[in-house]
Amino acid sequence: MRWINCPSHQGENVKDLLREHFEDSDRRVLLLGGAGFDPRAPFFPLELHKLLGNRLRALLLKEERPETTPDLISRADTIRAALTSELKDLVVVPIDILSPDLSVVGGRSAVTRVDQELSSGWTDIVIDVSALSSGISFPIIRCVLEWADQNPQHRQMHVVLAENSIVDSSVSAMPLDKSKEIYGFKGKYGLESTSESARLWLPQLAFDQRDALNRIYDEIRPHDVCPILPFPSRDPRAGDRLLEHFTDEILNTWQVAPRNVIFAAEGNPLDLYRTVLRIDDERTVVFQEAGGSQLLLTPTGSKALALGAVMAAIERDLPVRYVESIAYRVDWDLIEQAPESEVNLLHLWLAGEPYSSGRGANTG
Amino acid sequence: MISGTPGSGKTTLARLFQYRTVKTLLNHIDLASYRDVAAALADCGMLRDGVPATLTCRIPLTGEYRDFWEFPYPEEIRTRLLESMLQARACLAWVQNLRAAGHSSQDVTIVARSDAEAAALSIGVDSIDNLYEKARRVELAIYEISAALLPPAIDRLPTVVKAPYRPFDVIEKFEVDLGDFVSELRPLVVFDDAHELHVAQFDCLKSWLVRRELRVGRWIMTRLDALSPEQVLYGVPSRALEDLMRVQTKRDITEIRFQSNQKRSVDRKRFQKMARDMSNRYISMMPAFDQRGIAELASILANDSPKLPSGQIASLRDLVRRDCMRFGISEHRREQIKQLVSNYVKGTTDRDVGEDVQIAMERILLHRYANRVRPGDLFSNNREDIEPNKPLKCDSGVAHGAQIHLMHKFRRPYYWGMSTLCDSGSNNAELFLQIAERLVEQAEIKIVRNRTVSLSSREQHQLLRGRGTEILKSWSFPECENVRTLIKLISSHCLNETLKDNAPLGAGANAYGILQSEFDELPQKHERLAQVLQFGIAYNAIQLAPNHKTKRKLWCLVELGGASILHYGLPFYRGGFIEGSVGELSDVLARRGA
């Protein structure tokens, strides 16, 4: 497992780590993040700006969707203005998520743009997934990882997240009418060589994703389903409520066997990462003589858990299937009432020194 | 080229025609239900003397192919990659079909064009194993390009991709040795879901497939939203197809729309028959119903007309009495109106004309009478002799109007019975099944609880309305929010008209009428509205009934679909509409910010 000892940090430890790591004046940092309406968007850019000043370049992607409402546009403009006034070297790039004929093109566009920025001039690339959708963050993570792996001793790759469950639950996605693999995560799905494989689908359950998940199920028709529930989690009953919400799907449509539920620690992506890899290892042995096994992931809901999914998907080249959103609707009243203490910081060090020098990795 | 709305049966047919499916059917031909299907396949030429005539495979053109249009290559290369991938996948699918049907490699010979030896060898025509292996290599090479984060530069494309690969130009037929004789199979590929492609890709695909050099049979199936607004709204052929048809003879291209051009009453009868048959087949496969000996969906839907409780009937009578007083209608006139109703009831086959409906009918006629006399006359001293300016008539329109009024005023069940259930499907099999599913579920629960299976009219009504609401809320196709906005506007107008006390449209309205001449200019003058309507039609939310003649004018009716009708409590009877305009619909979209 590539990331079995991945350095990961939570809460205030994230700030401490960043402060300590970026003290070195030789570090030149490219920050990749989101610049939309999400209130979490400015957190890490401003935090890193305080630490790095001129050594920071921020390339922020503004996801454009066809049915964005005026309130989201106005909030995005406010955030952009705040960032522009603080960050010296800031570029905000609009990325069309959908083409005029509603085909998903955002991932490809984002990677093409990010690729133009990658150079040996950076010592560190930080990907802030707080305000990026998975259709954009996943391909970027993969792209930057490939960059970092070309010169692991001198290229560091970090992923950071400011997670806020209240913001997550205040944002409702309006899904497209079809699913597909996230760009760069086809994982040999649909190929002749995997057509006879036993397909196991691992969907991460989320309250507003019922239609999307059912759509994916109808399209991929897996042989088995193992839903992923967050446990332990900040809300100890989150898993129970998700089970209740998806009762019909679990018992009838997807016919999930009672023991086939995966519990993954919400704030620790490595837990899900390890679990997925273990399942993949075991199934490879079992189905070796019977057409092989194929795991399909669908990361919705908690972004921290989604990071575990993307790590597993990259390591084992697993397909990741999702339904892109044509628009978002936001309950601003709920967001504005949310206390700041609800924000949970997360950092993962995915490439660079911890993997090349052989030193022990700390998790804290 | 076959086009139709979701749920019209395109994919079902494509799956049925696949070689492995047909072979499975023939292997179980002793089953009565399979014999009917086999007869239908023989009628359309898929079977010949009891054996398949074609080697058919289905290739769904999912979003993966659309991604090819985003490759950073010239159009010619992108098109060539698409064509190669489709041909590779077709070859793989044909061989998989043959193997699934139990044929070994030794049994199958591929017959190539006599003048294409070199090309034949390059695609591996000497055996199905070689054909398969070559196709697999081409598929993998192109797949890796599409799966890469950054596609390779043109000069770094793999050789297997750059070399020509044209099985469709080469393969004439497959011969299968069945022991007694050799069966000749013409290869046929069905490209399903072609609407997923980019418009330019779609046109390139059609241009390629229409070429006479191709030996294999080829069908394209698409949803209506792949077509332009003009094609959807007016049913005209695509421009590319028109161009092609000018240079080819018409027999080379056949365009089939899964929307009937027949009379609507004919369509309705045919759909009702199909829906009943389909639902009965489903019911008979469900163990819970099978154990109870229930083989028809209609048998679990009670047909007893609902009745208002006596308290509500008293309220209704009171309403009538007050209306009479308000309009100054004499007792003599009222008796005449009652007699009209009574005569109708004696002569009608409509079973839902109980006491409550009759009182409501009487009320409608009273209001009609009041509208047809001059206001002053009602209060004159000679009231008994006032004749209306147009004689009153009591017909089925009045009865249906009464029934729907009772639903809204007294929550009397209105949606019940097999006929209503069939109508709720809007002539779409998938929609019908989605709606019927809820009734079947409820009946199954009753069986499990050992209760009487039959669903009362009230139960049916509540379940159907609830299901309509659920379907409306679950829409998530492009432009669905705007379609909902239009439907809300149309329904609001229809409801106002339907609930008028004199029921001017009889059963009521469920459509919005636009003058045909105004509608004809819609795609040019109101592009946004045309696009929204296009998606509404493509996803069965609304239907169009063009050239509807009323009051000596031609109208295009925008009719609500079954789910909307259930949700808003409108009638299923077609023909009642509100006069409107393109401008009003455009304005409501503009206010929404569309």
mmCIF file of C-alpha atoms in Angstrom, chain B residues 188-486:
data_model
loop_
_atom_site.group_PDB
_atom_site.id
_atom_site.type_symbol
_atom_site.label_atom_id
_atom_site.label_comp_id
_atom_site.label_asym_id
_atom_site.label_seq_id
_atom_site.Cartn_x
_atom_site.Cartn_y
_atom_site.Cartn_z
ATOM 1 C CA LEU B 188 -26.471 -6.069 -37.994
ATOM 2 C CA VAL B 189 -25.290 -3.512 -35.450
ATOM 3 C CA VAL B 190 -27.727 -1.376 -33.464
ATOM 4 C CA PHE B 191 -26.184 1.828 -32.167
ATOM 5 C CA ASP B 192 -28.372 2.710 -29.213
ATOM 6 C CA ASP B 193 -28.550 6.026 -27.335
ATOM 7 C CA ALA B 194 -26.986 7.974 -30.184
ATOM 8 C CA HIS B 195 -28.318 11.169 -28.558
ATOM 9 C CA GLU B 196 -25.332 10.946 -26.181
ATOM 10 C CA LEU B 197 -23.002 12.009 -29.000
ATOM 11 C CA HIS B 198 -22.083 15.560 -29.854
ATOM 12 C CA VAL B 199 -24.292 16.947 -32.623
ATOM 13 C CA ALA B 200 -21.350 17.028 -35.027
ATOM 14 C CA GLN B 201 -20.402 13.475 -34.076
ATOM 15 C CA PHE B 202 -23.985 12.376 -34.618
ATOM 16 C CA ASP B 203 -23.979 13.848 -38.103
ATOM 17 C CA CYS B 204 -20.585 12.292 -38.891
ATOM 18 C CA LEU B 205 -21.878 8.947 -37.645
ATOM 19 C CA LYS B 206 -24.911 9.147 -39.913
ATOM 20 C CA SER B 207 -22.800 10.217 -42.891
ATOM 21 C CA TRP B 208 -20.498 7.271 -42.318
ATOM 22 C CA LEU B 209 -23.187 4.672 -41.797
ATOM 23 C CA VAL B 210 -25.238 5.687 -44.793
ATOM 24 C CA ARG B 211 -22.407 4.855 -47.183
ATOM 25 C CA ARG B 212 -23.281 2.030 -49.544
ATOM 26 C CA GLU B 213 -19.841 0.435 -49.192
ATOM 27 C CA LEU B 214 -20.725 -0.809 -45.738
ATOM 28 C CA ARG B 215 -21.824 -4.425 -45.903
ATOM 29 C CA VAL B 216 -23.283 -4.766 -42.475
ATOM 30 C CA GLY B 217 -26.768 -3.740 -41.476
ATOM 31 C CA ARG B 218 -26.803 -0.723 -39.201
ATOM 32 C CA TRP B 219 -29.456 0.989 -37.139
ATOM 33 C CA ILE B 220 -29.214 4.116 -35.045
ATOM 34 C CA MET B 221 -31.531 4.610 -32.085
ATOM 35 C CA THR B 222 -31.844 7.992 -30.506
ATOM 36 C CA ARG B 223 -33.979 9.982 -28.127
ATOM 37 C CA LEU B 224 -35.775 13.049 -29.361
ATOM 38 C CA ASP B 225 -33.470 15.456 -27.541
ATOM 39 C CA ALA B 226 -30.723 14.545 -30.004
ATOM 40 C CA LEU B 227 -32.730 16.277 -32.657
ATOM 41 C CA SER B 228 -33.024 19.990 -33.172
ATOM 42 C CA PRO B 229 -36.035 21.833 -31.793
ATOM 43 C CA GLU B 230 -37.477 21.906 -35.315
ATOM 44 C CA GLN B 231 -37.144 18.167 -35.612
ATOM 45 C CA VAL B 232 -38.767 17.568 -32.244
ATOM 46 C CA LEU B 233 -41.472 20.173 -32.506
ATOM 47 C CA TYR B 234 -42.340 19.656 -36.171
ATOM 48 C CA GLY B 235 -41.111 16.149 -36.878
ATOM 49 C CA VAL B 236 -38.989 17.236 -39.846
ATOM 50 C CA PRO B 237 -35.955 15.159 -40.799
ATOM 51 C CA SER B 238 -32.535 16.393 -39.695
ATOM 52 C CA ARG B 239 -30.658 18.676 -42.015
ATOM 53 C CA ALA B 240 -27.823 16.176 -42.379
ATOM 54 C CA LEU B 241 -30.320 13.473 -43.133
ATOM 55 C CA GLU B 242 -32.043 15.679 -45.667
ATOM 56 C CA ASP B 243 -28.698 16.323 -47.346
ATOM 57 C CA LEU B 244 -27.922 12.660 -47.389
ATOM 58 C CA MET B 245 -31.326 11.734 -48.699
ATOM 59 C CA ARG B 246 -30.806 14.064 -51.622
ATOM 60 C CA VAL B 247 -27.696 12.204 -52.753
ATOM 61 C CA GLN B 248 -28.860 8.717 -51.852
ATOM 62 C CA THR B 249 -32.005 6.957 -52.855
ATOM 63 C CA LYS B 250 -34.673 6.964 -50.192
ATOM 64 C CA ARG B 251 -34.437 3.197 -49.777
ATOM 65 C CA ASP B 252 -30.969 3.573 -48.254
ATOM 66 C CA ILE B 253 -32.274 5.418 -45.212
ATOM 67 C CA THR B 254 -35.393 4.759 -43.250
ATOM 68 C CA GLU B 255 -36.387 7.127 -40.479
ATOM 69 C CA ILE B 256 -38.809 5.724 -37.921
ATOM 70 C CA ARG B 257 -40.418 7.810 -35.211
ATOM 71 C CA PHE B 258 -41.793 6.023 -32.186
ATOM 72 C CA GLN B 259 -44.543 8.635 -32.050
ATOM 73 C CA SER B 260 -47.592 7.616 -33.974
ATOM 74 C CA ASN B 261 -49.193 9.743 -36.640
ATOM 75 C CA GLN B 262 -52.446 7.855 -36.350
ATOM 76 C CA LYS B 263 -55.675 9.161 -34.911
ATOM 77 C CA ARG B 264 -55.358 9.624 -31.193
ATOM 78 C CA SER B 265 -58.321 7.436 -30.407
ATOM 79 C CA VAL B 266 -56.623 4.616 -32.294
ATOM 80 C CA ASP B 267 -53.364 5.237 -30.419
ATOM 81 C CA ARG B 268 -55.193 5.275 -27.113
ATOM 82 C CA LYS B 269 -56.930 1.962 -27.749
ATOM 83 C CA ARG B 270 -53.728 0.346 -28.885
ATOM 84 C CA PHE B 271 -51.833 1.611 -25.872
ATOM 85 C CA GLN B 272 -54.533 0.497 -23.445
ATOM 86 C CA LYS B 273 -54.385 -2.995 -24.899
ATOM 87 C CA MET B 274 -50.595 -3.059 -24.684
ATOM 88 C CA ALA B 275 -50.561 -1.675 -21.157
ATOM 89 C CA ARG B 276 -53.067 -4.239 -19.927
ATOM 90 C CA ASP B 277 -51.144 -7.030 -21.547
ATOM 91 C CA MET B 278 -47.815 -5.816 -20.160
ATOM 92 C CA SER B 279 -49.171 -5.353 -16.646
ATOM 93 C CA ASN B 280 -50.775 -8.790 -16.687
ATOM 94 C CA ARG B 281 -47.494 -10.383 -17.657
ATOM 95 C CA TYR B 282 -45.747 -8.638 -14.761
ATOM 96 C CA ILE B 283 -48.426 -9.583 -12.261
ATOM 97 C CA SER B 284 -48.317 -13.219 -13.292
ATOM 98 C CA MET B 285 -44.579 -13.306 -12.560
ATOM 99 C CA MET B 286 -45.009 -12.083 -8.992
ATOM 100 C CA PRO B 287 -45.270 -14.999 -6.557
ATOM 101 C CA ALA B 288 -47.583 -13.169 -4.141
ATOM 102 C CA PHE B 289 -50.192 -12.674 -6.861
ATOM 103 C CA ASP B 290 -49.609 -16.025 -8.452
ATOM 104 C CA GLN B 291 -50.366 -17.775 -5.173
ATOM 105 C CA ARG B 292 -53.694 -15.976 -4.956
ATOM 106 C CA GLY B 293 -54.519 -16.861 -8.542
ATOM 107 C CA ILE B 294 -54.467 -13.221 -9.627
ATOM 108 C CA ALA B 295 -53.431 -12.882 -13.244
ATOM 109 C CA GLU B 296 -54.762 -9.461 -14.201
ATOM 110 C CA LEU B 297 -53.997 -6.058 -12.835
ATOM 111 C CA ALA B 298 -57.533 -4.898 -13.568
ATOM 112 C CA SER B 299 -58.896 -7.469 -11.149
ATOM 113 C CA ILE B 300 -57.232 -5.811 -8.156
ATOM 114 C CA LEU B 301 -58.587 -2.371 -9.040
ATOM 115 C CA ALA B 302 -62.094 -2.062 -7.652
ATOM 116 C CA ASN B 303 -64.565 -0.637 -10.118
ATOM 117 C CA ASP B 304 -67.229 0.413 -7.635
ATOM 118 C CA SER B 305 -68.005 4.066 -8.057
ATOM 119 C CA PRO B 306 -67.170 6.120 -5.008
ATOM 120 C CA LYS B 307 -69.975 7.812 -3.137
ATOM 121 C CA LEU B 308 -69.953 10.937 -1.071
ATOM 122 C CA PRO B 309 -71.049 10.443 2.530
ATOM 123 C CA SER B 310 -74.538 11.684 3.276
ATOM 124 C CA GLY B 311 -73.274 14.773 5.082
ATOM 125 C CA GLN B 312 -71.399 15.932 2.011
ATOM 126 C CA ILE B 313 -74.334 15.137 -0.232
ATOM 127 C CA ALA B 314 -76.419 17.355 1.988
ATOM 128 C CA SER B 315 -73.824 20.123 1.597
ATOM 129 C CA LEU B 316 -73.928 19.657 -2.143
ATOM 130 C CA ARG B 317 -77.715 19.878 -2.224
ATOM 131 C CA ASP B 318 -77.467 23.015 -0.160
ATOM 132 C CA LEU B 319 -75.073 24.530 -2.679
ATOM 133 C CA VAL B 320 -77.530 23.802 -5.445
ATOM 134 C CA ARG B 321 -80.390 25.301 -3.501
ATOM 135 C CA ARG B 322 -78.430 28.470 -2.855
ATOM 136 C CA ASP B 323 -77.425 28.731 -6.493
ATOM 137 C CA CYS B 324 -81.055 28.471 -7.497
ATOM 138 C CA MET B 325 -81.944 31.258 -5.148
ATOM 139 C CA ARG B 326 -79.027 33.392 -6.260
ATOM 140 C CA PHE B 327 -79.925 33.053 -9.898
ATOM 141 C CA GLY B 328 -83.651 33.191 -9.313
ATOM 142 C CA ILE B 329 -84.210 29.894 -11.078
ATOM 143 C CA SER B 330 -87.748 28.628 -10.854
ATOM 144 C CA GLU B 331 -88.711 25.262 -9.458
ATOM 145 C CA HIS B 332 -90.142 24.331 -12.849
ATOM 146 C CA ARG B 333 -86.833 25.073 -14.599
ATOM 147 C CA ARG B 334 -84.980 23.137 -11.973
ATOM 148 C CA GLU B 335 -87.174 20.099 -12.516
ATOM 149 C CA GLN B 336 -86.514 20.313 -16.242
ATOM 150 C CA ILE B 337 -82.799 20.320 -15.578
ATOM 151 C CA LYS B 338 -83.148 17.344 -13.245
ATOM 152 C CA GLN B 339 -85.020 15.533 -15.963
ATOM 153 C CA LEU B 340 -82.199 16.229 -18.418
ATOM 154 C CA VAL B 341 -79.770 14.660 -15.992
ATOM 155 C CA SER B 342 -82.040 11.723 -15.339
ATOM 156 C CA ASN B 343 -82.428 11.042 -19.066
ATOM 157 C CA TYR B 344 -78.696 11.097 -19.488
ATOM 158 C CA VAL B 345 -78.145 8.694 -16.621
ATOM 159 C CA LYS B 346 -80.639 6.224 -18.083
ATOM 160 C CA GLY B 347 -78.904 6.176 -21.437
ATOM 161 C CA THR B 348 -75.225 6.242 -20.508
ATOM 162 C CA THR B 349 -72.757 3.398 -20.085
ATOM 163 C CA ASP B 350 -70.721 5.501 -17.650
ATOM 164 C CA ARG B 351 -71.029 3.744 -14.284
ATOM 165 C CA ASP B 352 -69.954 6.710 -12.213
ATOM 166 C CA VAL B 353 -73.228 8.645 -12.241
ATOM 167 C CA GLY B 354 -74.506 8.075 -8.740
ATOM 168 C CA GLU B 355 -76.634 10.457 -6.744
ATOM 169 C CA ASP B 356 -73.724 12.734 -5.871
ATOM 170 C CA VAL B 357 -72.604 13.068 -9.487
ATOM 171 C CA GLN B 358 -76.150 13.762 -10.608
ATOM 172 C CA ILE B 359 -76.507 16.602 -8.140
ATOM 173 C CA ALA B 360 -73.196 18.050 -9.288
ATOM 174 C CA MET B 361 -74.326 17.721 -12.906
ATOM 175 C CA GLU B 362 -77.487 19.537 -12.048
ATOM 176 C CA ARG B 363 -75.433 22.316 -10.528
ATOM 177 C CA ILE B 364 -73.341 22.686 -13.662
ATOM 178 C CA LEU B 365 -76.454 22.908 -15.799
ATOM 179 C CA LEU B 366 -77.967 25.474 -13.473
ATOM 180 C CA HIS B 367 -74.892 27.639 -13.927
ATOM 181 C CA ARG B 368 -75.012 27.149 -17.664
ATOM 182 C CA TYR B 369 -78.635 28.169 -17.674
ATOM 183 C CA ALA B 370 -77.815 31.262 -15.648
ATOM 184 C CA ASN B 371 -75.127 32.179 -18.155
ATOM 185 C CA ARG B 372 -77.504 31.750 -21.073
ATOM 186 C CA VAL B 373 -80.268 34.069 -19.927
ATOM 187 C CA ARG B 374 -80.008 37.842 -19.710
ATOM 188 C CA PRO B 375 -79.294 38.902 -16.122
ATOM 189 C CA GLY B 376 -82.343 41.161 -15.998
ATOM 190 C CA ASP B 377 -84.668 38.399 -17.071
ATOM 191 C CA LEU B 378 -83.846 36.264 -14.099
ATOM 192 C CA PHE B 379 -85.392 38.760 -11.790
ATOM 193 C CA SER B 380 -88.401 39.611 -13.915
ATOM 194 C CA ASN B 381 -91.885 38.570 -12.913
ATOM 195 C CA ASN B 382 -92.114 36.118 -15.761
ATOM 196 C CA ARG B 383 -89.275 33.872 -14.725
ATOM 197 C CA GLU B 384 -90.890 30.571 -15.514
ATOM 198 C CA ASP B 385 -91.023 31.271 -19.215
ATOM 199 C CA ILE B 386 -87.428 32.337 -19.803
ATOM 200 C CA GLU B 387 -85.740 30.126 -22.302
ATOM 201 C CA PRO B 388 -81.943 30.157 -22.508
ATOM 202 C CA ASN B 389 -80.433 31.628 -25.674
ATOM 203 C CA LYS B 390 -78.994 28.195 -26.374
ATOM 204 C CA PRO B 391 -80.780 25.004 -25.316
ATOM 205 C CA LEU B 392 -79.272 23.119 -22.415
ATOM 206 C CA LYS B 393 -77.768 19.753 -23.191
ATOM 207 C CA CYS B 394 -76.699 17.082 -20.737
ATOM 208 C CA ASP B 395 -73.890 14.918 -22.056
ATOM 209 C CA SER B 396 -70.772 13.078 -20.950
ATOM 210 C CA GLY B 397 -68.908 16.392 -20.708
ATOM 211 C CA VAL B 398 -71.260 17.513 -17.963
ATOM 212 C CA ALA B 399 -70.857 14.198 -16.158
ATOM 213 C CA HIS B 400 -67.075 14.339 -16.328
ATOM 214 C CA GLY B 401 -67.098 17.960 -15.241
ATOM 215 C CA ALA B 402 -69.245 16.996 -12.264
ATOM 216 C CA GLN B 403 -66.885 14.213 -11.301
ATOM 217 C CA ILE B 404 -63.858 16.477 -11.324
ATOM 218 C CA HIS B 405 -65.669 19.212 -9.433
ATOM 219 C CA LEU B 406 -66.529 16.704 -6.731
ATOM 220 C CA MET B 407 -62.869 15.736 -6.467
ATOM 221 C CA HIS B 408 -61.753 19.272 -5.821
ATOM 222 C CA LYS B 409 -64.668 20.366 -3.647
ATOM 223 C CA PHE B 410 -65.230 17.230 -1.610
ATOM 224 C CA ARG B 411 -62.100 15.126 -2.236
ATOM 225 C CA ARG B 412 -64.181 12.456 -3.878
ATOM 226 C CA PRO B 413 -61.959 9.887 -5.611
ATOM 227 C CA TYR B 414 -61.566 10.627 -9.304
ATOM 228 C CA TYR B 415 -58.561 8.608 -10.492
ATOM 229 C CA TRP B 416 -59.464 4.947 -10.352
ATOM 230 C CA GLY B 417 -59.968 1.995 -12.660
ATOM 231 C CA MET B 418 -57.785 0.354 -15.258
ATOM 232 C CA SER B 419 -58.702 2.771 -18.006
ATOM 233 C CA THR B 420 -57.576 5.758 -15.949
ATOM 234 C CA LEU B 421 -54.368 3.977 -15.020
ATOM 235 C CA CYS B 422 -53.621 3.351 -18.704
ATOM 236 C CA ASP B 423 -54.353 6.991 -19.558
ATOM 237 C CA SER B 424 -51.938 8.163 -16.876
ATOM 238 C CA GLY B 425 -49.110 6.606 -18.904
ATOM 239 C CA SER B 426 -49.556 9.175 -21.697
ATOM 240 C CA ASN B 427 -49.012 6.395 -24.242
ATOM 241 C CA ASN B 428 -45.573 5.705 -22.773
ATOM 242 C CA ALA B 429 -44.846 2.197 -21.505
ATOM 243 C CA GLU B 430 -42.189 3.232 -19.009
ATOM 244 C CA LEU B 431 -44.318 5.967 -17.464
ATOM 245 C CA PHE B 432 -47.262 3.592 -17.207
ATOM 246 C CA LEU B 433 -45.133 1.047 -15.361
ATOM 247 C CA GLN B 434 -43.707 3.703 -13.038
ATOM 248 C CA ILE B 435 -47.206 4.790 -12.054
ATOM 249 C CA ALA B 436 -48.738 1.313 -11.892
ATOM 250 C CA GLU B 437 -45.882 0.089 -9.716
ATOM 251 C CA ARG B 438 -47.303 1.929 -6.702
ATOM 252 C CA LEU B 439 -50.680 0.260 -6.998
ATOM 253 C CA VAL B 440 -49.095 -3.145 -7.392
ATOM 254 C CA GLU B 441 -46.896 -2.546 -4.345
ATOM 255 C CA GLN B 442 -49.902 -1.655 -2.224
ATOM 256 C CA ALA B 443 -51.816 -4.705 -3.394
ATOM 257 C CA GLU B 444 -48.834 -6.882 -2.584
ATOM 258 C CA ILE B 445 -48.677 -5.461 0.929
ATOM 259 C CA LYS B 446 -52.327 -6.341 1.394
ATOM 260 C CA ILE B 447 -51.685 -9.882 0.264
ATOM 261 C CA VAL B 448 -48.785 -10.231 2.691
ATOM 262 C CA ARG B 449 -51.048 -8.967 5.478
ATOM 263 C CA ASN B 450 -53.706 -11.449 4.446
ATOM 264 C CA ARG B 451 -56.255 -8.779 3.604
ATOM 265 C CA THR B 452 -58.580 -8.389 0.643
ATOM 266 C CA VAL B 453 -56.397 -7.585 -2.299
ATOM 267 C CA SER B 454 -58.735 -5.248 -4.091
ATOM 268 C CA LEU B 455 -57.803 -1.550 -3.965
ATOM 269 C CA SER B 456 -60.806 0.678 -3.401
ATOM 270 C CA SER B 457 -61.366 3.702 -5.594
ATOM 271 C CA ARG B 458 -60.151 5.923 -2.744
ATOM 272 C CA GLU B 459 -56.946 3.946 -2.339
ATOM 273 C CA GLN B 460 -56.296 4.031 -6.073
ATOM 274 C CA HIS B 461 -56.958 7.750 -6.207
ATOM 275 C CA GLN B 462 -54.574 8.557 -3.352
ATOM 276 C CA LEU B 463 -51.822 6.311 -4.629
ATOM 277 C CA LEU B 464 -52.059 7.645 -8.169
ATOM 278 C CA ARG B 465 -51.996 11.265 -7.096
ATOM 279 C CA GLY B 466 -49.087 10.625 -4.774
ATOM 280 C CA ARG B 467 -47.187 8.852 -7.518
ATOM 281 C CA GLY B 468 -47.791 11.684 -9.954
ATOM 282 C CA THR B 469 -46.357 14.132 -7.438
ATOM 283 C CA GLU B 470 -43.323 11.936 -6.816
ATOM 284 C CA ILE B 471 -42.570 11.604 -10.512
ATOM 285 C CA LEU B 472 -42.887 15.342 -11.044
ATOM 286 C CA LYS B 473 -40.500 16.040 -8.186
ATOM 287 C CA SER B 474 -38.038 13.394 -9.327
ATOM 288 C CA TRP B 475 -37.432 14.881 -12.774
ATOM 289 C CA SER B 476 -33.773 15.672 -13.216
ATOM 290 C CA PHE B 477 -33.318 16.010 -16.940
ATOM 291 C CA PRO B 478 -31.797 19.144 -18.501
ATOM 292 C CA GLU B 479 -34.169 22.126 -18.294
ATOM 293 C CA CYS B 480 -36.425 20.255 -15.879
ATOM 294 C CA GLU B 481 -36.826 23.287 -13.636
ATOM 295 C CA ASN B 482 -37.988 25.376 -16.574
ATOM 296 C CA VAL B 483 -40.286 22.605 -17.747
ATOM 297 C CA ARG B 484 -41.800 22.489 -14.262
ATOM 298 C CA THR B 485 -42.332 26.241 -14.398
ATOM 299 C CA LEU B 486 -44.176 25.980 -17.704
#
